[in-house]
Amino acid sequence: MAEGDKETRSSAIAAFVILLGVALALLVMPKVVLWVGGYSPVLAAALGTLVILAFFLIFWLRARYQRRRGDQD
């Protein structure tokens, strides 16, 4: 297998795992937010916001890592 194919496959697997994890988190999030909302609506809104922002943060950090790793080659 060529080096480029291996990197592409690795990136695709990593993206799939991240998306699967985020999908599971988003599937459970409404119940958790409603439960936390029983104690504090502000805390529930903050939790929902953090979960959504975490999706973008994960991909941003991965892109930074990939860029750094590519510069060293």
PDB file of C-alpha atoms in Angstrom:
ATOM      1  CA  MET A   1       0.000   0.000   0.000  1.00  0.00           C
ATOM      2  CA  ALA A   2       1.379   3.440  -0.908  1.00  0.00           C
ATOM      3  CA  GLU A   3       2.124   5.979   1.831  1.00  0.00           C
ATOM      4  CA  GLY A   4      -0.526   8.409   0.526  1.00  0.00           C
ATOM      5  CA  ASP A   5      -3.182   5.699   0.535  1.00  0.00           C
ATOM      6  CA  LYS A   6      -2.302   4.760   4.106  1.00  0.00           C
ATOM      7  CA  GLU A   7      -2.596   8.376   5.281  1.00  0.00           C
ATOM      8  CA  THR A   8      -5.907   8.849   3.484  1.00  0.00           C
ATOM      9  CA  ARG A   9      -7.279   5.642   4.981  1.00  0.00           C
ATOM     10  CA  SER A  10      -6.080   6.643   8.459  1.00  0.00           C
ATOM     11  CA  SER A  11      -7.710  10.065   8.131  1.00  0.00           C
ATOM     12  CA  ALA A  12     -10.964   8.519   6.967  1.00  0.00           C
ATOM     13  CA  ILE A  13     -11.024   6.074   9.882  1.00  0.00           C
ATOM     14  CA  ALA A  14     -10.254   8.846  12.361  1.00  0.00           C
ATOM     15  CA  ALA A  15     -13.019  11.036  10.925  1.00  0.00           C
ATOM     16  CA  PHE A  16     -15.468   8.119  11.092  1.00  0.00           C
ATOM     17  CA  VAL A  17     -14.638   7.415  14.738  1.00  0.00           C
ATOM     18  CA  ILE A  18     -14.968  11.105  15.641  1.00  0.00           C
ATOM     19  CA  LEU A  19     -18.295  11.413  13.823  1.00  0.00           C
ATOM     20  CA  LEU A  20     -19.592   8.246  15.464  1.00  0.00           C
ATOM     21  CA  GLY A  21     -18.647   9.566  18.914  1.00  0.00           C
ATOM     22  CA  VAL A  22     -20.261  12.933  18.219  1.00  0.00           C
ATOM     23  CA  ALA A  23     -23.388  11.252  16.856  1.00  0.00           C
ATOM     24  CA  LEU A  24     -23.728   9.206  20.038  1.00  0.00           C
ATOM     25  CA  ALA A  25     -23.206  12.322  22.165  1.00  0.00           C
ATOM     26  CA  LEU A  26     -25.860  14.202  20.177  1.00  0.00           C
ATOM     27  CA  LEU A  27     -28.226  11.253  20.504  1.00  0.00           C
ATOM     28  CA  VAL A  28     -27.978  11.318  24.298  1.00  0.00           C
ATOM     29  CA  MET A  29     -27.689  15.090  24.673  1.00  0.00           C
ATOM     30  CA  PRO A  30     -31.434  15.988  24.739  1.00  0.00           C
ATOM     31  CA  LYS A  31     -32.129  13.693  27.694  1.00  0.00           C
ATOM     32  CA  VAL A  32     -29.075  14.926  29.581  1.00  0.00           C
ATOM     33  CA  VAL A  33     -29.890  18.589  28.899  1.00  0.00           C
ATOM     34  CA  LEU A  34     -33.481  18.099  30.060  1.00  0.00           C
ATOM     35  CA  TRP A  35     -32.252  16.372  33.206  1.00  0.00           C
ATOM     36  CA  VAL A  36     -29.729  19.131  33.963  1.00  0.00           C
ATOM     37  CA  GLY A  37     -32.372  21.725  33.046  1.00  0.00           C
ATOM     38  CA  GLY A  38     -34.429  20.507  36.007  1.00  0.00           C
ATOM     39  CA  TYR A  39     -31.690  21.900  38.255  1.00  0.00           C
ATOM     40  CA  SER A  40     -30.580  24.931  36.249  1.00  0.00           C
ATOM     41  CA  PRO A  41     -31.731  26.072  32.818  1.00  0.00           C
ATOM     42  CA  VAL A  42     -28.570  28.172  32.421  1.00  0.00           C
ATOM     43  CA  LEU A  43     -26.376  25.159  33.133  1.00  0.00           C
ATOM     44  CA  ALA A  44     -28.378  23.083  30.643  1.00  0.00           C
ATOM     45  CA  ALA A  45     -27.901  25.716  27.931  1.00  0.00           C
ATOM     46  CA  ALA A  46     -24.174  25.886  28.704  1.00  0.00           C
ATOM     47  CA  LEU A  47     -23.886  22.100  28.509  1.00  0.00           C
ATOM     48  CA  GLY A  48     -25.685  21.956  25.160  1.00  0.00           C
ATOM     49  CA  THR A  49     -23.480  24.728  23.810  1.00  0.00           C
ATOM     50  CA  LEU A  50     -20.314  22.973  24.974  1.00  0.00           C
ATOM     51  CA  VAL A  51     -21.309  19.695  23.327  1.00  0.00           C
ATOM     52  CA  ILE A  52     -21.971  21.447  20.002  1.00  0.00           C
ATOM     53  CA  LEU A  53     -18.726  23.447  20.218  1.00  0.00           C
ATOM     54  CA  ALA A  54     -16.780  20.289  21.089  1.00  0.00           C
ATOM     55  CA  PHE A  55     -17.660  18.900  17.641  1.00  0.00           C
ATOM     56  CA  PHE A  56     -15.905  21.812  15.946  1.00  0.00           C
ATOM     57  CA  LEU A  57     -13.075  21.898  18.485  1.00  0.00           C
ATOM     58  CA  ILE A  58     -12.167  18.259  17.831  1.00  0.00           C
ATOM     59  CA  PHE A  59     -11.845  18.802  14.078  1.00  0.00           C
ATOM     60  CA  TRP A  60      -9.962  22.085  14.555  1.00  0.00           C
ATOM     61  CA  LEU A  61      -7.441  20.402  16.867  1.00  0.00           C
ATOM     62  CA  ARG A  62      -7.046  17.472  14.475  1.00  0.00           C
ATOM     63  CA  ALA A  63      -6.392  19.856  11.587  1.00  0.00           C
ATOM     64  CA  ARG A  64      -3.734  21.683  13.627  1.00  0.00           C
ATOM     65  CA  TYR A  65      -2.097  18.373  14.515  1.00  0.00           C
ATOM     66  CA  GLN A  66      -2.113  17.234  10.896  1.00  0.00           C
ATOM     67  CA  ARG A  67      -0.606  20.531   9.724  1.00  0.00           C
ATOM     68  CA  ARG A  68       2.175  20.342  12.317  1.00  0.00           C
ATOM     69  CA  ARG A  69       2.910  16.726  11.521  1.00  0.00           C
ATOM     70  CA  GLY A  70       3.034  17.530   7.804  1.00  0.00           C
ATOM     71  CA  ASP A  71       5.566  20.332   8.376  1.00  0.00           C
ATOM     72  CA  GLN A  72       8.024  17.947  10.025  1.00  0.00           C
ATOM     73  CA  ASP A  73       8.181  15.535   7.062  1.00  0.00           C
TER      74      ASP A  73
END
